[in-house]
């Protein structure tokens, strides 16, 4: 075909149709069939390491020519260890409970109708993501485990790696007797095609963006398909008047520095005006290399602190950088967090159970901590055994999403001729 | 203000801010406070019948001048009986369990972290709807019961009625000691302002359209705020080879004729080729005044049947009109329904449990019936005691939505200094 527009149309059209057909088969599969396929894909990856690495080298070379940063190239890079980790994760997934088919409720009505609500797959899931090729395998595996067909749209910078991985996945699916079209990759990585994908309401039951705040914003603003938003984290640690000094400092430092580039890292610290250890906290953060911004009160208490501007309170630094503000009460801390926070993860450090309760009730966020680091907001840390992302929206799923987030429900009703 | 654009901006901006402040208060209220407010609103409506009817007359007169159809004028019309019904519904709502604060799960991790997931209000709910003024009271009440602030955007044809009703609601809220801004009406009913409302992601946690398929499509296509889609119903009754004659005819006739204008009415009947009573079924439908379309096989079996075109299979008639198709197997019926259905409500009539199971598993719909009419897909019929609409999407809520559909969750985590 020479007409580019037609080619775009055809790829999505054909893959959409294929996905719906595959979804109809996947929805009826037993857990064991899905788990066998996951094991087959795991083995397939191990058996095809050279081909995957060769494809990845093509992406890395193209990335270097295009001047990608070292950190982006690192995200893009696959080696034997990373492929082994993917293969292990696939096997781990077979150990998790399959949510599909679970009966959530059953009840009977006075007219004799018997109802039961059961979990079913969503159907066809769209995933749009950035450079990491491991998301290709991870997303495909989570969708397969939950009986969903998936249409993957990765970044153009990882196209060779993604094509190699999806080729292994599809041939492994065929080996396991499952429809290959359970997992499909959009090979045309143009923005126009992505924009069309966002509006394929007749094909996609949900679209999940995984990646930067910018990607997520684009999807939210353009998509007509329902979106599960995995969002930004402008997380706060609030140190109450009644906070133990060592605990407060260790939680604040951990939340800020343990992995500053992720969404559950703390970006702001609020301190009650009567907590007397602000200077020590600032010194402890600076010792760990953190650039500290602070309001006027913090500047009066500690050295080497940059003056925080109004803008700082809404920023997600994603780096060794923090802004600190002194507040006069738990209520002021809650109001500040509800104004500037992103409803992700918020923590209070206090020995007062009353203040902890006020904070946990009053703060509007997916996860609200008392005396623990915000860094625990994670599907594995929560014990879900898998993570699809962390939802910062309130519909369908909030916080770390495990396998049930990839399911919907269906109500089955049995009667003996009832009419209304 | 003379600048129209600025006025629009200000109304939504101010009401958005007010709604978020009210939501912060509502989220912390005890059930009794919310129930007292519902009772106060109920009494307020009864105390203000003349003022409400006067406002409604203004809408009716304007509607007549504008040439609205009699059926639209009837939807718009309020009388004492309808106001009494609204007041009763408010009192009924106080009898329902408040989902807010329910602990859905609690668990402990090996590191000693204690987690619990509790239901919380969504926050601020936007409702956009058409002429019926009773939706104003109904939507406000459901949101209040679940601790949500609501921004209502009704139709311009009902603006006087809606303003009168919201005025009563707000003064009753004030009487009950709750923030008036828990319930606000967008008084500027221009499309431009509606379009801006659809994109107020910083204010609205969800937007729920209630009304015609066209309204819902507009919202789905334009909104960037998460939408709960309450959609169309192209519902099928499949009469299996092993269907009892009387049961099949009574279910099909009930599903089609009991209230043809609603979304859970049957629009299509599929009949197994070996079921011998097609002619009688057609006659029974025609006796009830139903216009029957049929494929060639139906036309060969029964008289007075219009030839169904390919288009018919996807149509929602919402009238005394039906299309009938002969199929050769349950699998063909399932495939037809999954191609043309709207995933709302589907029924099989059969004495074969195996066929019923195949159908209930294979059909992709919110509610799948065995030996009962599709007309039972309804929050009250399901026993939920309230209904917010019937979701035909798969995220968050599917099928009839009760009060929990207006809630989200929050995870509370307690530790003793845990860091990752």
PDB file of C-alpha atoms in Angstrom, chain A residues 38-260:
ATOM      1  CA  UNK A  38       2.597 -17.366  30.761  1.00  0.00           C
ATOM      2  CA  UNK A  39       5.133 -20.155  31.342  1.00  0.00           C
ATOM      3  CA  UNK A  40       5.468 -20.674  27.588  1.00  0.00           C
ATOM      4  CA  UNK A  41       6.198 -16.979  27.114  1.00  0.00           C
ATOM      5  CA  UNK A  42       8.720 -17.081  29.952  1.00  0.00           C
ATOM      6  CA  UNK A  43      10.510 -19.968  28.244  1.00  0.00           C
ATOM      7  CA  UNK A  44      10.168 -18.254  24.870  1.00  0.00           C
ATOM      8  CA  UNK A  45      12.037 -15.208  26.163  1.00  0.00           C
ATOM      9  CA  UNK A  46      14.857 -17.365  27.525  1.00  0.00           C
ATOM     10  CA  UNK A  47      15.072 -19.264  24.237  1.00  0.00           C
ATOM     11  CA  UNK A  48      15.296 -16.088  22.173  1.00  0.00           C
ATOM     12  CA  UNK A  49      17.778 -13.953  24.081  1.00  0.00           C
ATOM     13  CA  UNK A  50      20.136 -13.427  21.085  1.00  0.00           C
ATOM     14  CA  UNK A  51      17.332 -12.254  18.760  1.00  0.00           C
ATOM     15  CA  UNK A  52      15.895  -9.923  21.394  1.00  0.00           C
ATOM     16  CA  UNK A  53      19.307  -8.428  22.176  1.00  0.00           C
ATOM     17  CA  UNK A  54      20.020  -7.937  18.486  1.00  0.00           C
ATOM     18  CA  UNK A  55      16.760  -6.023  18.033  1.00  0.00           C
ATOM     19  CA  UNK A  56      17.503  -4.015  21.157  1.00  0.00           C
ATOM     20  CA  UNK A  57      20.938  -3.103  19.787  1.00  0.00           C
ATOM     21  CA  UNK A  58      19.231  -1.612  16.721  1.00  0.00           C
ATOM     22  CA  UNK A  59      17.122   0.607  19.011  1.00  0.00           C
ATOM     23  CA  UNK A  60      20.146   1.586  21.098  1.00  0.00           C
ATOM     24  CA  UNK A  61      22.146   2.508  18.014  1.00  0.00           C
ATOM     25  CA  UNK A  62      19.275   4.540  16.591  1.00  0.00           C
ATOM     26  CA  UNK A  63      18.867   6.175  20.015  1.00  0.00           C
ATOM     27  CA  UNK A  64      22.522   7.132  20.181  1.00  0.00           C
ATOM     28  CA  UNK A  65      22.379   8.573  16.677  1.00  0.00           C
ATOM     29  CA  UNK A  66      19.279  10.539  17.708  1.00  0.00           C
ATOM     30  CA  UNK A  67      21.149  11.863  20.741  1.00  0.00           C
ATOM     31  CA  UNK A  68      19.012  10.235  23.485  1.00  0.00           C
ATOM     32  CA  UNK A  69      20.274  10.908  26.993  1.00  0.00           C
ATOM     33  CA  UNK A  70      22.222   8.228  28.851  1.00  0.00           C
ATOM     34  CA  UNK A  71      19.337   7.743  31.283  1.00  0.00           C
ATOM     35  CA  UNK A  72      16.882   7.175  28.421  1.00  0.00           C
ATOM     36  CA  UNK A  73      19.315   4.784  26.758  1.00  0.00           C
ATOM     37  CA  UNK A  74      19.577   2.916  30.049  1.00  0.00           C
ATOM     38  CA  UNK A  75      15.806   2.549  30.225  1.00  0.00           C
ATOM     39  CA  UNK A  76      15.807   1.270  26.670  1.00  0.00           C
ATOM     40  CA  UNK A  77      18.655  -1.159  27.211  1.00  0.00           C
ATOM     41  CA  UNK A  78      18.098  -4.904  27.559  1.00  0.00           C
ATOM     42  CA  UNK A  79      20.706  -7.424  28.641  1.00  0.00           C
ATOM     43  CA  UNK A  80      20.544 -11.064  29.646  1.00  0.00           C
ATOM     44  CA  UNK A  81      19.878 -10.173  33.303  1.00  0.00           C
ATOM     45  CA  UNK A  82      16.925  -7.962  32.390  1.00  0.00           C
ATOM     46  CA  UNK A  83      15.455 -10.611  30.111  1.00  0.00           C
ATOM     47  CA  UNK A  84      15.872 -13.194  32.896  1.00  0.00           C
ATOM     48  CA  UNK A  85      14.042 -10.829  35.257  1.00  0.00           C
ATOM     49  CA  UNK A  86      11.142 -10.562  32.779  1.00  0.00           C
ATOM     50  CA  UNK A  87      11.017 -14.344  32.467  1.00  0.00           C
ATOM     51  CA  UNK A  88      10.996 -14.701  36.271  1.00  0.00           C
ATOM     52  CA  UNK A  89       8.189 -12.153  36.621  1.00  0.00           C
ATOM     53  CA  UNK A  90       6.077 -14.181  34.180  1.00  0.00           C
ATOM     54  CA  UNK A  91       6.527 -17.298  36.299  1.00  0.00           C
ATOM     55  CA  UNK A  92       5.736 -15.332  39.472  1.00  0.00           C
ATOM     56  CA  UNK A  93       2.471 -14.205  37.902  1.00  0.00           C
ATOM     57  CA  UNK A  94       1.333 -17.819  37.538  1.00  0.00           C
ATOM     58  CA  UNK A  95       1.374 -18.057  41.350  1.00  0.00           C
ATOM     59  CA  UNK A  96      -1.196 -15.265  41.801  1.00  0.00           C
ATOM     60  CA  UNK A  97      -4.911 -15.867  42.191  1.00  0.00           C
ATOM     61  CA  UNK A  98      -6.871 -15.355  38.983  1.00  0.00           C
ATOM     62  CA  UNK A  99      -9.613 -12.828  39.752  1.00  0.00           C
ATOM     63  CA  UNK A 100     -11.735 -13.865  36.737  1.00  0.00           C
ATOM     64  CA  UNK A 101     -14.746 -15.959  37.683  1.00  0.00           C
ATOM     65  CA  UNK A 102     -14.724 -14.934  41.348  1.00  0.00           C
ATOM     66  CA  UNK A 103     -18.265 -14.516  42.663  1.00  0.00           C
ATOM     67  CA  UNK A 104     -18.353 -11.172  44.442  1.00  0.00           C
ATOM     68  CA  UNK A 105     -21.926 -11.368  45.655  1.00  0.00           C
ATOM     69  CA  UNK A 106     -24.993 -13.524  45.256  1.00  0.00           C
ATOM     70  CA  UNK A 107     -28.485 -12.800  46.435  1.00  0.00           C
ATOM     71  CA  UNK A 108     -32.131 -13.611  45.837  1.00  0.00           C
ATOM     72  CA  UNK A 109     -35.049 -11.250  45.334  1.00  0.00           C
ATOM     73  CA  UNK A 110     -38.558 -11.632  46.777  1.00  0.00           C
ATOM     74  CA  UNK A 111     -39.819 -12.494  43.265  1.00  0.00           C
ATOM     75  CA  UNK A 112     -37.519 -15.522  43.195  1.00  0.00           C
ATOM     76  CA  UNK A 113     -34.881 -14.103  40.849  1.00  0.00           C
ATOM     77  CA  UNK A 114     -31.401 -15.339  41.789  1.00  0.00           C
ATOM     78  CA  UNK A 115     -28.582 -12.903  41.057  1.00  0.00           C
ATOM     79  CA  UNK A 116     -24.815 -13.270  41.213  1.00  0.00           C
ATOM     80  CA  UNK A 117     -22.121 -10.798  40.351  1.00  0.00           C
ATOM     81  CA  UNK A 118     -18.967 -12.365  38.942  1.00  0.00           C
ATOM     82  CA  UNK A 119     -15.666 -10.904  37.862  1.00  0.00           C
ATOM     83  CA  UNK A 120     -15.032 -10.917  34.115  1.00  0.00           C
ATOM     84  CA  UNK A 121     -12.170  -9.571  32.001  1.00  0.00           C
ATOM     85  CA  UNK A 122     -12.472  -5.983  30.799  1.00  0.00           C
ATOM     86  CA  UNK A 123     -12.183  -7.223  27.216  1.00  0.00           C
ATOM     87  CA  UNK A 124      -9.618  -5.334  25.156  1.00  0.00           C
ATOM     88  CA  UNK A 125      -7.067  -3.202  26.981  1.00  0.00           C
ATOM     89  CA  UNK A 126      -4.940  -0.546  25.288  1.00  0.00           C
ATOM     90  CA  UNK A 127      -1.587   0.293  26.840  1.00  0.00           C
ATOM     91  CA  UNK A 128       0.456   3.282  25.713  1.00  0.00           C
ATOM     92  CA  UNK A 129       3.913   3.661  27.172  1.00  0.00           C
ATOM     93  CA  UNK A 130       7.368   5.022  26.717  1.00  0.00           C
ATOM     94  CA  UNK A 131      10.838   3.671  26.170  1.00  0.00           C
ATOM     95  CA  UNK A 132      11.047   0.732  28.622  1.00  0.00           C
ATOM     96  CA  UNK A 133      10.692  -2.526  26.646  1.00  0.00           C
ATOM     97  CA  UNK A 134      10.012  -4.447  29.874  1.00  0.00           C
ATOM     98  CA  UNK A 135       6.568  -2.780  29.972  1.00  0.00           C
ATOM     99  CA  UNK A 136       5.778  -4.685  26.755  1.00  0.00           C
ATOM    100  CA  UNK A 137       6.155  -8.027  28.497  1.00  0.00           C
ATOM    101  CA  UNK A 138       4.781  -6.887  31.838  1.00  0.00           C
ATOM    102  CA  UNK A 139       1.590  -5.353  30.390  1.00  0.00           C
ATOM    103  CA  UNK A 140       1.001  -8.294  28.055  1.00  0.00           C
ATOM    104  CA  UNK A 141       1.382 -10.734  30.951  1.00  0.00           C
ATOM    105  CA  UNK A 142      -0.980  -8.876  33.323  1.00  0.00           C
ATOM    106  CA  UNK A 143      -3.611  -8.660  30.583  1.00  0.00           C
ATOM    107  CA  UNK A 144      -3.226 -12.336  29.693  1.00  0.00           C
ATOM    108  CA  UNK A 145      -3.520 -13.436  33.332  1.00  0.00           C
ATOM    109  CA  UNK A 146      -6.809 -11.532  33.596  1.00  0.00           C
ATOM    110  CA  UNK A 147      -8.176 -12.841  30.286  1.00  0.00           C
ATOM    111  CA  UNK A 148      -7.917  -9.552  28.403  1.00  0.00           C
ATOM    112  CA  UNK A 149      -6.632  -9.032  24.890  1.00  0.00           C
ATOM    113  CA  UNK A 150      -4.132  -6.191  24.718  1.00  0.00           C
ATOM    114  CA  UNK A 151      -3.112  -3.686  22.092  1.00  0.00           C
ATOM    115  CA  UNK A 152       0.317  -2.287  22.946  1.00  0.00           C
ATOM    116  CA  UNK A 153       1.553   1.023  21.653  1.00  0.00           C
ATOM    117  CA  UNK A 154       5.136   1.609  22.752  1.00  0.00           C
ATOM    118  CA  UNK A 155       7.569   4.308  21.832  1.00  0.00           C
ATOM    119  CA  UNK A 156       9.181   4.524  18.389  1.00  0.00           C
ATOM    120  CA  UNK A 157      12.572   4.484  20.119  1.00  0.00           C
ATOM    121  CA  UNK A 158      11.907   0.911  21.302  1.00  0.00           C
ATOM    122  CA  UNK A 159      10.154  -0.375  18.197  1.00  0.00           C
ATOM    123  CA  UNK A 160      12.691  -3.061  17.261  1.00  0.00           C
ATOM    124  CA  UNK A 161      12.856  -4.393  20.813  1.00  0.00           C
ATOM    125  CA  UNK A 162       9.079  -4.355  21.124  1.00  0.00           C
ATOM    126  CA  UNK A 163       8.589  -6.133  17.800  1.00  0.00           C
ATOM    127  CA  UNK A 164      11.061  -8.829  18.828  1.00  0.00           C
ATOM    128  CA  UNK A 165       9.415  -9.272  22.238  1.00  0.00           C
ATOM    129  CA  UNK A 166       5.890  -9.358  20.836  1.00  0.00           C
ATOM    130  CA  UNK A 167       6.983 -11.838  18.179  1.00  0.00           C
ATOM    131  CA  UNK A 168       8.264 -14.164  20.932  1.00  0.00           C
ATOM    132  CA  UNK A 169       5.076 -13.649  22.956  1.00  0.00           C
ATOM    133  CA  UNK A 170       2.813 -14.384  19.999  1.00  0.00           C
ATOM    134  CA  UNK A 171       4.641 -17.543  18.947  1.00  0.00           C
ATOM    135  CA  UNK A 172       4.641 -18.718  22.572  1.00  0.00           C
ATOM    136  CA  UNK A 173       0.870 -18.087  22.738  1.00  0.00           C
ATOM    137  CA  UNK A 174       0.436 -20.183  19.601  1.00  0.00           C
ATOM    138  CA  UNK A 175       2.567 -22.960  21.119  1.00  0.00           C
ATOM    139  CA  UNK A 176       0.309 -22.904  24.171  1.00  0.00           C
ATOM    140  CA  UNK A 177      -2.786 -23.144  21.950  1.00  0.00           C
ATOM    141  CA  UNK A 178      -3.999 -19.614  22.655  1.00  0.00           C
ATOM    142  CA  UNK A 179      -4.892 -16.970  20.053  1.00  0.00           C
ATOM    143  CA  UNK A 180      -1.790 -15.033  19.002  1.00  0.00           C
ATOM    144  CA  UNK A 181      -3.926 -11.915  18.731  1.00  0.00           C
ATOM    145  CA  UNK A 182      -4.289 -11.831  22.498  1.00  0.00           C
ATOM    146  CA  UNK A 183      -1.171  -9.638  22.272  1.00  0.00           C
ATOM    147  CA  UNK A 184      -0.683  -7.174  19.445  1.00  0.00           C
ATOM    148  CA  UNK A 185       1.718  -4.296  18.944  1.00  0.00           C
ATOM    149  CA  UNK A 186       0.866  -1.144  16.996  1.00  0.00           C
ATOM    150  CA  UNK A 187       3.842  -0.969  14.661  1.00  0.00           C
ATOM    151  CA  UNK A 188       3.000   2.453  13.293  1.00  0.00           C
ATOM    152  CA  UNK A 189       4.225   4.693  16.107  1.00  0.00           C
ATOM    153  CA  UNK A 190       3.032   7.974  14.579  1.00  0.00           C
ATOM    154  CA  UNK A 191       1.130  10.425  16.762  1.00  0.00           C
ATOM    155  CA  UNK A 192      -1.775  10.379  14.323  1.00  0.00           C
ATOM    156  CA  UNK A 193      -2.245   6.670  14.809  1.00  0.00           C
ATOM    157  CA  UNK A 194      -1.954   7.031  18.580  1.00  0.00           C
ATOM    158  CA  UNK A 195      -4.611   9.753  18.470  1.00  0.00           C
ATOM    159  CA  UNK A 196      -6.907   7.392  16.535  1.00  0.00           C
ATOM    160  CA  UNK A 197      -6.255   4.618  19.022  1.00  0.00           C
ATOM    161  CA  UNK A 198      -7.405   6.946  21.854  1.00  0.00           C
ATOM    162  CA  UNK A 199     -10.822   7.168  20.211  1.00  0.00           C
ATOM    163  CA  UNK A 200     -11.454   3.524  19.337  1.00  0.00           C
ATOM    164  CA  UNK A 201     -14.383   3.156  21.719  1.00  0.00           C
ATOM    165  CA  UNK A 202     -15.759   0.220  19.755  1.00  0.00           C
ATOM    166  CA  UNK A 203     -12.534  -1.733  20.260  1.00  0.00           C
ATOM    167  CA  UNK A 204     -10.955  -0.672  23.541  1.00  0.00           C
ATOM    168  CA  UNK A 205     -12.685  -1.108  26.881  1.00  0.00           C
ATOM    169  CA  UNK A 206      -9.963   0.882  28.613  1.00  0.00           C
ATOM    170  CA  UNK A 207      -6.774   2.727  27.780  1.00  0.00           C
ATOM    171  CA  UNK A 208      -3.938   2.799  30.293  1.00  0.00           C
ATOM    172  CA  UNK A 209      -1.045   5.203  29.847  1.00  0.00           C
ATOM    173  CA  UNK A 210       2.172   4.254  31.601  1.00  0.00           C
ATOM    174  CA  UNK A 211       4.928   6.824  31.684  1.00  0.00           C
ATOM    175  CA  UNK A 212       5.546  10.512  32.162  1.00  0.00           C
ATOM    176  CA  UNK A 213       3.054  13.066  33.439  1.00  0.00           C
ATOM    177  CA  UNK A 214       3.087  14.567  29.938  1.00  0.00           C
ATOM    178  CA  UNK A 215       2.052  11.295  28.277  1.00  0.00           C
ATOM    179  CA  UNK A 216      -0.714  10.805  30.823  1.00  0.00           C
ATOM    180  CA  UNK A 217      -1.993  14.361  30.324  1.00  0.00           C
ATOM    181  CA  UNK A 218      -2.057  13.877  26.555  1.00  0.00           C
ATOM    182  CA  UNK A 219      -4.073  10.686  26.883  1.00  0.00           C
ATOM    183  CA  UNK A 220      -6.509  12.184  29.414  1.00  0.00           C
ATOM    184  CA  UNK A 221      -7.053  15.227  27.211  1.00  0.00           C
ATOM    185  CA  UNK A 222      -7.476  13.357  23.935  1.00  0.00           C
ATOM    186  CA  UNK A 223      -9.029   9.994  24.734  1.00  0.00           C
ATOM    187  CA  UNK A 224     -12.719   9.237  24.416  1.00  0.00           C
ATOM    188  CA  UNK A 225     -12.053   5.662  25.554  1.00  0.00           C
ATOM    189  CA  UNK A 226     -12.205   5.341  29.369  1.00  0.00           C
ATOM    190  CA  UNK A 227      -8.744   5.926  30.840  1.00  0.00           C
ATOM    191  CA  UNK A 228      -7.143   4.609  33.993  1.00  0.00           C
ATOM    192  CA  UNK A 229      -4.913   7.491  34.942  1.00  0.00           C
ATOM    193  CA  UNK A 230      -1.657   6.665  36.684  1.00  0.00           C
ATOM    194  CA  UNK A 231      -0.449   9.989  37.776  1.00  0.00           C
ATOM    195  CA  UNK A 232       1.976  12.307  39.357  1.00  0.00           C
ATOM    196  CA  UNK A 233       2.931  12.299  43.008  1.00  0.00           C
ATOM    197  CA  UNK A 234       3.507  15.577  44.834  1.00  0.00           C
ATOM    198  CA  UNK A 235       3.669  13.686  48.135  1.00  0.00           C
ATOM    199  CA  UNK A 236       4.040  15.276  51.573  1.00  0.00           C
ATOM    200  CA  UNK A 237       5.436  14.155  54.909  1.00  0.00           C
ATOM    201  CA  UNK A 238       3.817  16.124  57.735  1.00  0.00           C
ATOM    202  CA  UNK A 239       5.789  16.164  60.988  1.00  0.00           C
ATOM    203  CA  UNK A 240       3.382  16.858  63.791  1.00  0.00           C
ATOM    204  CA  UNK A 241       4.156  18.621  67.069  1.00  0.00           C
ATOM    205  CA  UNK A 242       4.114  15.216  68.761  1.00  0.00           C
ATOM    206  CA  UNK A 243       6.515  13.487  66.334  1.00  0.00           C
ATOM    207  CA  UNK A 244       9.444  11.440  67.606  1.00  0.00           C
ATOM    208  CA  UNK A 245      12.610  13.136  66.400  1.00  0.00           C
ATOM    209  CA  UNK A 246      14.462  10.101  65.057  1.00  0.00           C
ATOM    210  CA  UNK A 247      11.386   8.565  63.466  1.00  0.00           C
ATOM    211  CA  UNK A 248      10.431  11.827  61.766  1.00  0.00           C
ATOM    212  CA  UNK A 249      13.906  12.411  60.390  1.00  0.00           C
ATOM    213  CA  UNK A 250      14.312   8.838  59.154  1.00  0.00           C
ATOM    214  CA  UNK A 251      10.885   8.780  57.467  1.00  0.00           C
ATOM    215  CA  UNK A 252      11.369  12.188  55.826  1.00  0.00           C
ATOM    216  CA  UNK A 253      14.869  11.332  54.608  1.00  0.00           C
ATOM    217  CA  UNK A 254      13.766   7.904  53.355  1.00  0.00           C
ATOM    218  CA  UNK A 255      10.691   9.256  51.603  1.00  0.00           C
ATOM    219  CA  UNK A 256      12.768  11.935  49.886  1.00  0.00           C
ATOM    220  CA  UNK A 257      16.008  10.143  49.059  1.00  0.00           C
ATOM    221  CA  UNK A 258      15.452   6.399  48.754  1.00  0.00           C
ATOM    222  CA  UNK A 259      14.474   6.780  45.089  1.00  0.00           C
ATOM    223  CA  UNK A 260      13.774  10.411  44.277  1.00  0.00           C
TER     224      UNK A 260
END
